[in-house]
XYZ file of C-alpha atoms in Angstrom:
732
model
C -21.281 -57.285 -53.114
C -17.164 -58.153 -55.024
C -15.377 -60.745 -53.398
C -11.975 -62.317 -53.595
C -12.608 -65.555 -54.753
C -15.494 -67.426 -55.920
C -17.282 -68.734 -53.353
C -18.117 -72.885 -52.856
C -21.762 -74.263 -52.047
C -20.833 -74.135 -47.854
C -20.492 -70.069 -48.107
C -23.505 -69.726 -49.949
C -25.537 -68.956 -46.039
C -22.550 -66.515 -45.192
C -22.272 -64.550 -48.043
C -25.613 -64.437 -47.388
C -25.967 -63.098 -44.552
C -22.938 -60.827 -45.204
C -25.427 -59.089 -48.156
C -27.913 -58.839 -45.474
C -25.184 -56.908 -42.862
C -23.219 -55.210 -45.087
C -26.924 -54.607 -46.616
C -27.273 -52.659 -43.118
C -23.982 -50.422 -43.484
C -24.162 -47.016 -44.087
C -20.795 -44.470 -45.351
C -17.940 -46.744 -46.001
C -17.793 -50.762 -45.497
C -14.846 -52.779 -45.154
C -15.331 -56.866 -45.025
C -12.267 -58.043 -43.154
C -12.530 -62.890 -43.010
C -12.414 -64.082 -39.369
C -8.896 -66.331 -40.807
C -6.344 -66.346 -38.441
C -3.964 -66.494 -41.747
C -3.838 -62.707 -41.600
C -7.163 -61.554 -41.310
C -7.636 -60.126 -45.402
C -10.129 -58.197 -46.382
C -12.529 -59.492 -49.236
C -14.890 -56.426 -49.574
C -14.689 -52.480 -49.727
C -17.484 -51.023 -52.036
C -17.165 -48.421 -53.916
C -18.312 -44.620 -50.894
C -14.546 -46.762 -49.816
C -12.513 -46.045 -52.791
C -14.099 -42.332 -53.969
C -13.550 -41.754 -49.998
C -10.094 -43.156 -49.228
C -8.790 -43.389 -53.547
C -7.700 -47.122 -52.778
C -9.556 -49.905 -54.453
C -9.711 -53.633 -53.183
C -6.875 -54.079 -55.069
C -5.366 -51.936 -53.531
C -5.950 -52.501 -49.584
C -6.637 -57.231 -50.660
C -4.299 -58.939 -48.283
C -4.029 -58.733 -44.296
C -6.222 -55.973 -41.940
C -2.197 -55.673 -40.283
C -1.559 -53.570 -43.590
C -5.108 -51.104 -42.576
C -2.397 -50.009 -39.680
C -0.686 -47.612 -41.726
C -4.154 -45.436 -43.025
C -4.074 -44.292 -38.804
C -0.265 -44.227 -37.373
C -1.402 -41.509 -35.324
C -4.446 -43.183 -34.035
C -2.384 -46.625 -32.230
C -4.183 -45.705 -29.549
C -8.273 -46.171 -31.367
C -6.442 -49.193 -32.853
C -5.701 -50.584 -29.698
C -9.082 -50.524 -28.829
C -10.418 -51.938 -32.134
C -8.544 -54.555 -31.431
C -9.249 -55.851 -27.963
C -13.343 -55.825 -28.910
C -12.233 -58.365 -31.373
C -10.968 -60.457 -29.171
C -13.398 -60.167 -27.126
C -15.923 -60.784 -29.624
C -17.630 -57.850 -29.479
C -19.118 -54.874 -31.456
C -17.283 -51.380 -31.186
C -16.718 -47.985 -32.684
C -13.421 -45.821 -32.538
C -12.392 -42.313 -34.053
C -9.713 -42.339 -36.016
C -7.309 -40.521 -38.236
C -6.705 -42.421 -41.791
C -4.607 -40.696 -45.006
C -6.167 -41.538 -48.126
C -4.012 -42.163 -51.006
C -3.299 -38.804 -51.574
C -1.577 -38.461 -49.088
C -3.766 -36.028 -46.717
C -5.763 -37.287 -43.297
C -9.422 -37.611 -42.714
C -10.882 -38.485 -39.467
C -13.618 -41.513 -39.986
C -16.332 -42.886 -36.923
C -15.561 -46.285 -37.552
C -17.817 -49.211 -36.549
C -16.812 -52.774 -35.895
C -19.248 -55.662 -36.410
C -19.111 -58.909 -35.818
C -21.250 -61.641 -38.429
C -21.914 -65.711 -37.515
C -22.098 -68.230 -40.413
C -25.015 -70.071 -40.224
C -25.555 -72.280 -37.616
C -22.913 -71.067 -35.329
C -21.428 -68.516 -33.250
C -18.720 -67.941 -33.567
C -17.598 -65.092 -36.456
C -16.615 -65.669 -39.203
C -15.770 -61.899 -41.075
C -15.834 -58.715 -39.195
C -17.743 -55.677 -41.463
C -15.625 -52.294 -40.486
C -17.798 -48.695 -41.172
C -16.801 -46.163 -41.648
C -18.134 -42.912 -41.668
C -16.057 -39.993 -42.942
C -16.622 -37.776 -40.199
C -13.830 -35.134 -40.305
C -15.920 -31.834 -41.542
C -17.479 -32.029 -37.403
C -13.327 -33.162 -35.822
C -12.343 -29.804 -37.323
C -15.753 -28.005 -35.931
C -15.466 -29.341 -32.457
C -11.994 -28.561 -32.586
C -12.424 -24.519 -34.338
C -15.051 -24.620 -31.029
C -12.673 -26.505 -27.897
C -9.601 -23.750 -29.384
C -12.075 -20.993 -28.920
C -13.080 -22.472 -26.163
C -9.377 -22.574 -24.746
C -8.113 -19.329 -26.071
C -11.702 -17.715 -24.165
C -9.902 -20.102 -21.215
C -6.796 -18.795 -21.534
C -7.815 -15.299 -22.058
C -10.324 -15.697 -19.367
C -7.074 -16.896 -16.853
C -4.977 -14.099 -18.846
C -7.405 -11.777 -17.859
C -7.712 -12.557 -13.265
C -3.839 -12.835 -13.440
C -2.891 -9.113 -14.510
C -6.000 -8.044 -13.003
C -4.233 -9.465 -9.259
C -1.138 -7.518 -10.836
C -3.212 -4.741 -10.468
C -4.107 -5.125 -7.032
C -0.527 -6.473 -6.413
C 0.454 -3.286 -7.570
C -1.157 -1.200 -4.537
C 0.245 -1.819 -2.244
C 4.251 -0.598 -3.542
C 4.581 1.402 -0.885
C 4.444 -1.833 1.530
C 9.030 -2.855 0.751
C 7.603 -6.241 0.411
C 5.133 -5.465 -2.357
C 7.305 -6.387 -5.024
C 8.318 -10.128 -4.022
C 4.513 -10.620 -3.863
C 4.042 -9.902 -7.426
C 7.610 -11.838 -8.920
C 5.820 -14.599 -6.560
C 2.785 -14.384 -8.886
C 4.099 -14.484 -11.424
C 6.250 -17.629 -10.434
C 3.338 -19.992 -9.470
C 1.417 -18.536 -12.717
C 3.837 -17.721 -16.180
C 7.463 -18.503 -15.099
C 9.656 -21.233 -13.746
C 11.247 -18.540 -10.864
C 11.326 -14.312 -11.056
C 12.809 -11.020 -9.792
C 12.746 -7.261 -9.798
C 14.786 -4.702 -9.326
C 14.848 -1.114 -8.632
C 16.613 1.621 -9.894
C 17.689 4.785 -7.687
C 21.037 6.138 -7.736
C 21.030 2.554 -7.477
C 20.748 -1.445 -8.970
C 19.605 -2.983 -6.154
C 17.265 -6.903 -5.942
C 13.914 -5.341 -4.282
C 13.245 -7.528 -1.037
C 12.303 -5.265 1.693
C 13.311 -2.283 -0.666
C 11.055 0.897 0.231
C 10.034 1.467 -3.258
C 8.232 5.308 -3.104
C 11.066 6.932 -1.273
C 14.505 7.152 -4.506
C 17.023 7.296 -3.201
C 19.119 10.821 -1.917
C 22.631 9.980 -2.293
C 24.708 8.767 -4.683
C 27.708 6.284 -4.556
C 26.741 2.538 -3.452
C 24.114 1.678 -0.530
C 22.983 -2.091 0.489
C 21.293 -3.792 -1.645
C 18.095 -6.227 -1.161
C 20.436 -9.360 -1.060
C 22.839 -7.651 1.797
C 25.058 -6.858 -1.144
C 26.076 -3.190 -2.461
C 23.868 -2.075 -4.292
C 25.101 -1.801 -8.234
C 25.387 2.242 -9.666
C 24.715 2.472 -13.325
C 26.879 4.780 -15.145
C 23.557 6.482 -16.917
C 24.596 7.030 -21.442
C 26.131 3.558 -21.736
C 29.242 1.490 -22.309
C 31.311 0.939 -24.726
C 30.844 -2.732 -26.267
C 32.472 -5.255 -23.509
C 33.888 -8.519 -24.590
C 30.607 -10.272 -25.379
C 29.579 -7.498 -27.040
C 27.977 -3.992 -26.439
C 25.887 -3.339 -22.123
C 22.783 -4.780 -23.111
C 21.538 -4.433 -19.132
C 23.431 -0.940 -19.214
C 20.685 0.115 -22.714
C 17.264 -1.367 -21.215
C 18.506 0.574 -18.132
C 18.959 4.155 -19.918
C 15.936 3.442 -21.886
C 17.179 2.707 -25.382
C 16.628 -1.111 -25.386
C 13.767 -2.398 -27.803
C 11.206 -1.637 -25.195
C 9.511 -3.245 -22.953
C 7.815 -5.294 -25.051
C 10.928 -7.608 -26.242
C 12.693 -9.384 -23.794
C 16.787 -9.418 -23.203
C 17.936 -12.425 -22.372
C 20.601 -12.710 -20.649
C 23.780 -15.529 -20.837
C 24.542 -15.822 -17.221
C 27.971 -17.501 -17.889
C 28.791 -15.025 -20.610
C 31.612 -13.338 -19.935
C 30.695 -9.680 -19.673
C 32.849 -6.645 -19.777
C 33.817 -6.398 -15.899
C 32.036 -3.547 -14.382
C 29.047 -3.044 -16.596
C 25.823 -3.280 -15.724
C 25.173 -6.815 -17.766
C 28.700 -8.078 -15.519
C 26.924 -7.176 -12.043
C 23.113 -8.708 -12.900
C 24.329 -11.597 -14.431
C 26.621 -12.104 -10.975
C 23.268 -11.423 -9.212
C 21.025 -14.154 -11.156
C 23.432 -16.998 -10.022
C 23.108 -16.868 -6.241
C 19.740 -16.627 -6.815
C 18.456 -17.957 -9.829
C 17.886 -22.240 -8.486
C 20.554 -23.692 -10.166
C 23.213 -20.898 -10.984
C 24.950 -21.082 -14.046
C 23.844 -24.104 -15.395
C 20.230 -22.266 -15.384
C 21.681 -20.901 -19.025
C 19.660 -17.413 -19.611
C 17.179 -15.799 -18.139
C 15.088 -12.343 -19.617
C 15.324 -9.470 -18.039
C 12.289 -6.979 -19.295
C 11.987 -2.353 -18.013
C 10.184 -0.782 -15.743
C 9.352 2.156 -18.130
C 8.110 4.358 -16.044
C 7.175 8.456 -17.724
C 10.784 9.668 -18.469
C 12.723 6.976 -17.159
C 13.371 3.168 -16.590
C 12.979 3.080 -13.208
C 14.654 -1.513 -12.894
C 13.578 -4.561 -14.353
C 12.203 -7.518 -13.916
C 14.219 -10.536 -14.841
C 12.040 -13.998 -15.248
C 13.859 -17.417 -16.014
C 11.261 -19.734 -19.051
C 9.647 -22.545 -18.094
C 10.005 -25.480 -19.718
C 8.630 -26.057 -23.237
C 5.772 -27.800 -24.020
C 4.960 -28.496 -28.152
C 3.066 -31.123 -28.656
C 3.839 -31.313 -32.564
C 6.249 -29.444 -34.793
C 3.047 -26.994 -35.605
C 3.743 -25.653 -32.450
C 6.128 -22.184 -32.844
C 9.471 -22.085 -31.099
C 10.016 -20.091 -28.552
C 10.892 -16.610 -29.053
C 14.051 -15.371 -26.586
C 14.263 -15.638 -23.345
C 12.094 -19.101 -23.792
C 9.555 -16.938 -23.382
C 6.350 -17.908 -25.937
C 4.079 -15.084 -26.415
C 1.235 -15.262 -24.410
C 4.300 -15.054 -21.582
C 5.866 -12.465 -22.925
C 2.612 -10.073 -23.808
C 1.481 -11.197 -20.190
C 5.357 -9.947 -18.607
C 4.854 -6.930 -20.586
C 2.199 -5.915 -19.125
C 2.646 -6.445 -15.757
C 6.246 -4.382 -15.820
C 4.682 -1.862 -17.908
C 2.123 -1.522 -15.205
C 4.678 -2.238 -12.181
C 6.839 0.923 -13.057
C 4.198 3.407 -14.012
C 2.905 1.743 -9.737
C 5.582 2.351 -8.860
C 6.617 6.467 -10.574
C 2.863 7.155 -8.888
C 3.866 5.833 -5.602
C 7.234 8.444 -5.877
C 4.672 11.072 -7.040
C 2.505 10.637 -4.145
C 5.756 10.015 -1.859
C 7.806 12.593 -2.647
C 3.854 15.633 -2.667
C 3.101 13.555 0.254
C 6.692 14.845 1.826
C 6.179 18.369 0.416
C 2.694 18.519 1.844
C 3.801 17.441 5.785
C 6.340 20.206 5.451
C 4.132 23.059 4.341
C 1.084 21.723 7.266
C 4.474 21.304 9.854
C 4.727 25.188 8.454
C 1.434 25.357 9.638
C 0.843 23.545 11.824
C -0.498 25.197 15.572
C 2.553 26.906 17.536
C 2.168 26.591 21.118
C 5.341 29.203 23.148
C 7.045 28.492 26.524
C 5.495 31.718 28.465
C 7.038 33.103 31.676
C 4.857 33.347 34.244
C 1.914 31.378 32.685
C 0.736 27.871 32.484
C 0.003 26.663 29.433
C -1.814 23.662 27.456
C -2.215 23.428 24.322
C -4.253 19.980 21.932
C -5.054 20.282 18.594
C -6.431 17.311 16.565
C -7.908 17.647 13.160
C -11.166 15.746 11.859
C -10.095 13.830 8.952
C -7.506 11.286 9.610
C -5.479 11.855 6.653
C -4.948 15.625 7.133
C -1.838 16.539 9.897
C -4.048 20.006 9.905
C -7.280 21.187 9.626
C -9.333 24.709 9.351
C -8.881 25.402 13.176
C -5.601 26.595 14.663
C -4.325 28.282 17.708
C -1.283 30.375 18.980
C 0.373 31.300 21.464
C 2.983 34.691 21.053
C 5.116 36.249 23.310
C 4.383 39.649 21.828
C 6.532 41.030 24.457
C 8.563 40.417 27.466
C 5.112 41.677 29.332
C 2.727 40.445 26.792
C 1.314 36.941 25.982
C -0.916 37.069 22.949
C -3.633 33.959 23.111
C -5.347 33.482 19.522
C -7.502 30.790 18.728
C -9.308 30.784 14.748
C -11.821 28.626 13.009
C -11.503 28.230 9.119
C -14.564 26.589 7.373
C -14.441 23.671 5.608
C -11.567 21.140 6.327
C -9.555 20.920 2.814
C -6.571 21.755 1.773
C -8.067 25.166 0.634
C -9.456 25.584 4.016
C -5.290 25.475 5.682
C -4.193 27.325 3.423
C -6.835 30.419 4.157
C -5.617 29.324 8.098
C -1.658 29.294 7.322
C -2.888 33.071 6.076
C -4.596 34.606 8.464
C -2.942 33.532 11.375
C -0.010 35.187 9.823
C -1.749 38.377 9.177
C -3.093 38.135 12.610
C -0.061 37.026 13.971
C 2.017 40.408 12.485
C -0.980 43.277 13.478
C -0.534 41.373 16.786
C 3.443 42.489 17.215
C 2.816 46.267 16.258
C -0.722 46.918 17.489
C -1.280 45.375 20.802
C -4.193 45.849 21.447
C -7.406 43.153 19.850
C -10.035 45.628 19.161
C -7.665 47.456 16.081
C -5.731 44.623 15.476
C -8.925 42.943 14.366
C -10.089 46.132 12.586
C -6.763 45.946 10.259
C -7.236 41.981 10.117
C -10.594 43.267 7.994
C -9.390 45.403 5.532
C -6.411 43.187 4.874
C -8.666 40.311 4.707
C -10.702 42.133 2.853
C -8.247 42.715 -0.163
C -6.693 38.721 -0.396
C -10.128 37.598 -1.305
C -9.990 34.716 0.866
C -12.267 32.328 -0.090
C -13.183 30.766 2.999
C -14.881 33.092 6.039
C -13.641 32.330 9.586
C -14.172 33.502 12.976
C -12.058 34.117 15.946
C -10.641 34.916 19.419
C -7.799 37.211 20.369
C -6.322 37.718 23.616
C -3.316 39.676 24.642
C -2.307 39.567 28.869
C 0.046 41.697 30.089
C 1.649 40.920 33.580
C 1.672 43.953 36.133
C 4.626 43.567 38.917
C 3.430 42.734 42.328
C 1.458 45.940 44.771
C 1.218 46.910 47.911
C 2.635 43.188 49.283
C 1.141 41.101 47.103
C 3.072 38.032 46.472
C 3.200 37.315 42.745
C 2.391 39.599 39.856
C -1.230 39.383 38.354
C -2.044 40.053 34.975
C -4.501 42.189 32.862
C -6.545 40.087 30.117
C -8.120 41.965 27.020
C -10.069 40.531 24.214
C -11.652 41.058 20.588
C -14.017 37.856 19.329
C -14.872 38.315 15.487
C -17.553 35.469 14.942
C -16.435 32.806 16.573
C -17.874 31.293 20.653
C -16.650 32.884 23.121
C -13.687 31.815 26.144
C -14.284 31.000 29.075
C -12.841 31.962 32.569
C -13.307 29.513 35.604
C -11.809 31.025 39.188
C -12.824 29.421 42.316
C -15.695 26.800 40.926
C -17.813 29.889 39.390
C -17.104 30.361 35.364
C -17.718 33.593 33.787
C -18.850 34.219 29.821
C -15.625 36.553 27.919
C -19.149 36.816 25.409
C -18.111 40.728 25.105
C -16.461 42.293 22.476
C -18.001 40.459 19.900
C -18.921 41.250 16.138
C -18.819 39.400 13.031
C -16.696 37.381 11.504
C -13.384 38.438 10.037
C -13.510 40.500 6.696
C -17.253 41.511 7.460
C -16.181 44.446 10.280
C -17.878 47.588 9.482
C -16.034 50.033 11.676
C -14.625 49.998 15.002
C -14.119 46.296 16.989
C -14.341 46.692 20.726
C -12.254 45.399 23.545
C -13.455 43.926 26.341
C -10.910 43.913 29.831
C -11.072 42.101 32.880
C -8.431 41.386 35.538
C -7.258 37.739 36.135
C -6.014 37.140 40.322
C -4.066 33.995 40.600
C -5.275 30.563 40.472
C -7.793 32.497 37.097
C -8.051 29.325 34.396
C -9.339 30.546 30.482
C -10.538 27.951 28.719
C -9.964 29.127 24.718
C -11.398 25.916 21.731
C -13.759 25.891 18.717
C -17.106 24.576 18.447
C -15.444 20.943 17.335
C -15.547 20.099 21.266
C -18.829 20.565 21.701
C -20.553 21.028 18.923
C -22.434 17.758 17.709
C -25.271 16.499 15.735
C -27.242 14.462 18.116
C -27.460 17.973 20.523
C -27.826 22.420 20.074
C -24.624 24.247 20.056
C -26.131 25.677 23.545
C -26.128 22.547 24.923
C -22.932 21.105 24.213
C -21.222 24.777 25.476
C -23.192 24.338 29.142
C -21.615 20.832 29.182
C -18.831 22.273 29.089
C -19.122 25.140 31.374
C -20.000 22.116 34.706
C -16.878 19.983 33.265
C -14.112 22.883 33.040
C -16.922 24.010 36.876
C -15.684 20.523 38.098
C -12.269 20.210 36.466
C -9.919 18.988 39.874
C -6.606 19.245 38.974
C -4.681 22.449 39.707
C -2.338 22.804 36.884
C -3.677 23.425 32.607
C -2.560 20.310 31.520
C -5.061 18.338 34.183
C -7.587 20.818 33.447
C -7.371 20.161 29.416
C -7.141 16.791 29.919
C -10.478 16.727 32.002
C -11.718 18.452 29.250
C -10.717 16.410 26.227
C -11.968 12.886 28.186
C -14.985 14.252 29.404
C -15.883 16.164 26.193
C -14.260 14.686 23.138
C -14.500 11.075 23.420
C -16.293 11.376 19.606
C -15.371 14.635 17.991
C -17.599 14.917 14.902
C -14.503 17.980 13.925
C -11.361 19.819 14.035
C -10.600 20.160 18.034
C -8.171 23.035 19.330
C -7.665 24.042 22.990
C -6.065 26.560 25.202
C -5.538 26.394 28.571
C -3.934 29.003 30.665
C -4.287 29.210 34.023
C -2.040 32.068 36.600
C -0.084 30.155 38.594
C -0.494 30.704 42.688
C 2.466 31.093 44.289
C 1.589 30.933 47.341
C -0.738 27.432 46.796
C 0.976 24.472 48.757
C -2.122 22.332 48.825
C -0.593 19.770 47.485
C -0.624 17.932 44.216
C -2.819 15.065 45.065
C -6.558 15.966 42.969
C -4.234 15.818 39.803
C -5.451 14.208 37.178
C -2.643 11.273 36.485
C -2.866 11.328 32.526
C -1.584 14.075 30.389
C -0.638 14.442 26.570
C 0.561 17.510 24.401
C 0.926 17.477 20.306
C 4.070 18.442 18.735
C 5.289 19.005 16.070
C 6.994 16.900 14.094
C 10.460 19.310 14.693
C 13.903 19.599 16.843
C 12.424 22.421 19.359
C 9.661 19.479 19.656
C 12.751 17.320 22.330
C 13.054 20.266 24.652
C 8.764 20.805 24.995
C 8.834 17.407 25.596
C 11.570 17.660 28.569
C 9.960 20.631 29.694
C 6.837 18.985 30.055
C 7.828 15.597 31.730
C 9.940 17.546 34.219
C 6.502 19.623 34.912
C 4.242 16.793 35.125
C 6.412 14.795 37.066
C 6.731 18.110 39.511
C 3.041 17.961 39.808
C 2.277 14.294 40.403
C 4.881 14.341 43.382
C 6.846 12.210 41.370
C 10.448 12.388 42.427
C 14.179 13.186 40.392
C 12.611 13.625 37.670
C 16.452 12.423 35.622
C 15.977 9.853 33.700
C 12.044 10.210 32.714
C 13.762 13.532 30.879
C 16.554 11.310 29.147
C 14.407 8.725 27.651
C 11.102 11.534 26.735
C 13.749 12.881 24.806
C 15.823 10.041 22.777
C 11.124 9.153 22.060
C 10.779 11.823 21.117
C 14.420 12.517 18.762
C 13.993 9.941 17.218
C 10.422 10.442 16.334
C 11.241 13.468 14.430
C 14.304 11.806 13.178
C 12.841 8.975 12.059
C 9.265 9.900 12.170
C 6.633 11.807 10.151
C 3.830 13.810 11.318
C 2.703 14.845 14.080
C 4.420 14.173 17.033
C 1.894 13.213 19.944
C 3.471 12.613 23.942
C 1.208 10.791 26.241
C 2.361 10.645 30.021
C 0.692 8.806 32.740
C 1.287 7.730 36.748
C 0.850 4.114 36.699
C 0.988 3.902 40.453
C 4.514 1.972 39.679
C 6.802 4.696 37.592
C 6.250 7.364 35.214
C 5.309 5.696 31.714
C 5.642 7.712 27.746
C 4.727 7.163 24.949
C 5.263 8.721 21.863
C 3.420 8.182 18.761
C 4.180 9.185 15.463
C 3.160 8.416 11.405
C 5.592 5.590 10.852
C 4.647 2.138 11.778
C 8.293 0.847 11.053
C 9.146 -0.266 14.463
C 11.368 0.736 16.599
C 15.451 -0.980 17.090
C 17.983 -0.891 19.364
C 21.657 -0.260 17.562
C 24.579 -0.561 18.709
C 25.788 2.548 17.359
C 26.841 3.952 14.329
C 30.356 3.148 13.140
C 32.570 6.158 12.600
C 30.109 8.646 14.345
C 28.303 10.614 16.556
C 24.588 8.432 17.694
C 22.594 5.473 17.342
C 22.171 4.699 20.775
C 19.221 6.112 21.838
C 16.870 2.680 22.483
C 20.387 1.220 24.419
C 19.930 4.771 26.797
C 16.362 3.755 27.126
C 16.137 -0.050 28.224
C 18.923 1.333 30.757
C 16.440 3.456 32.082
C 12.879 1.446 31.477
C 10.915 -1.211 30.603
C 9.541 -0.162 26.579
C 8.250 -1.718 24.158
C 5.756 -0.614 20.790
C 2.675 -1.781 19.752
C 1.092 -0.422 15.689
C -1.877 2.403 15.994
C -4.132 3.482 13.499
C -1.764 5.785 11.725
C 2.108 4.776 12.653
C 3.317 3.778 16.094
C 3.057 4.321 19.225
C 6.361 3.371 21.839
C 6.240 3.793 25.112
C 8.225 2.830 28.488
C 7.739 2.966 31.925
C 10.794 4.508 33.464
C 11.919 2.945 36.487
C 11.129 4.140 39.368
C 15.031 5.884 41.071
C 16.315 5.242 44.359
C 15.580 8.442 45.626
C 11.993 8.458 44.376
C 11.219 4.779 46.438
C 12.478 6.293 49.789
């Protein structure tokens, strides 16, 4: 043991005690005398000198001077100081400096050494053990764990963004993503959409590109900025960087552009417009300084922008890299870049889907079943595909005016429910229509259809019933004209003839499916009487998994025989309410009634609910008005003028602003006529003050004057309803 002075006789016993204590120490012990004058260091061992490069001469003197060796660990030193003052042993992890200037970690254990016969320490032994390797290893493990944690958080965040981009058809989908970024990555975020005009994406339908050129309302009520494609010349602050991003000429989504909100941008430039808009949105306005802007890249063009304000940088020491442009660190830039790319591609996919959907809707509307208004016949029709997302399937019907006194009725079913089935249906319908106008008699028409279909190689088999009804003038003093029925069947279920409660299956003139007929096809004939009802249907009306087809046919015959309604629409609604509550296939139904003009028995037994399905086209408005007038007369509801006007406005709104099929329902509530119009657009109707400078826009105001009205969401869109108030004439 080496000390800084020779001990006197009274210190021998103390040094012996110290020697025994130091002998138990492992590592680099330092001996400090418990003297009030500076607590001098009186001894160090050889291991301490080798580890630190410091000898006893270097550290001899007050122990307080050793504080300089651990300047970065004031908390550890305070802990040691408190323990010494409390006269108790303790330990702490200190970062110490060697004589060469480099740092090392030491686990330091401080132990008091009492003098002979006393409890007050005369010395303190500080044992230092170099644990740099262990600390570095633990730090490396902790760093790896932190990297994994942050990567997991980043993956979870990107996963959350991926979930949200699935709902970009929601007008507020981009706002939800911006709020997610603001909570987890940046201080503030805002999306902008470029659809022939740059505007903030707050309530903007990202699935529909602008159909107009020029300025239009932006998300904040301001006019959207219309970028000039091809960029602009350099302005006072340099090139129009925002315009270059929109033109796809920037550095890409991986390097955000730093937009200075306080800079003097060129008047009328994209940078000037965006900076002005951001000053009104960013917390702090122009004082926010800089905003990082990233493009939203699609496959062929930039679809918009993402603007963010970085969070304040946290740099614990000088080893951290400086923030990137816009105040974004590398991690934040990566997350924003991935988000921008996902959003851009998702927006493009949404728009492609919406465009394809509009094309499909146009094609489907062209192929939807049609019903002609036939003079002298009461006709009701119904069609519903079993697949929710499809507007049309393989079933179809047609009611066509072949000649002034000849009406054709056809109902058919193509195997399958997909687009191929619908396409085959459209081809067959066109072929049957064309030959029906040329030949008229059903059997020869189907023969020609067989020949043509064989050459067309239509991939789906199909069955149908073709019927013609020919009007004959009254004879021998009869009060109304009669009708002559001719039909031919090609592998389809037989129609029903209902007469005075009796049901006859029209099962003659049967034959093979279309395209498989060989030779002549037969034509069956019947004379019809006033009051007779014909029911045409596809198998979706009667076929169920839990019963045989024959049982379903018998159920249809029973319901048709017991129908109490006296018009085609009422009979059709009874059939649907009893048989089509849970269909498993497409359904098409046509009910044709021969009016009895001499029947004055009244309408007390009529069904008080009617339904029509109309194509989304202007001609449906007139059909709906005609349906309301006929129904009001059948139900003795009095003057139908108000109801006619209300249904005209509701159906017109569905045709102009909705999509898909339009369903019209009428209900007699006992206190007025309730009208329901359903379409596939979930956006609710709004009563406006009209369109300044042009005609129209007052439709719902008219409805408000004539009826109580409201709306509700439906599975496929919305239902707008109106209960028409009874007029004074009808009340009297």
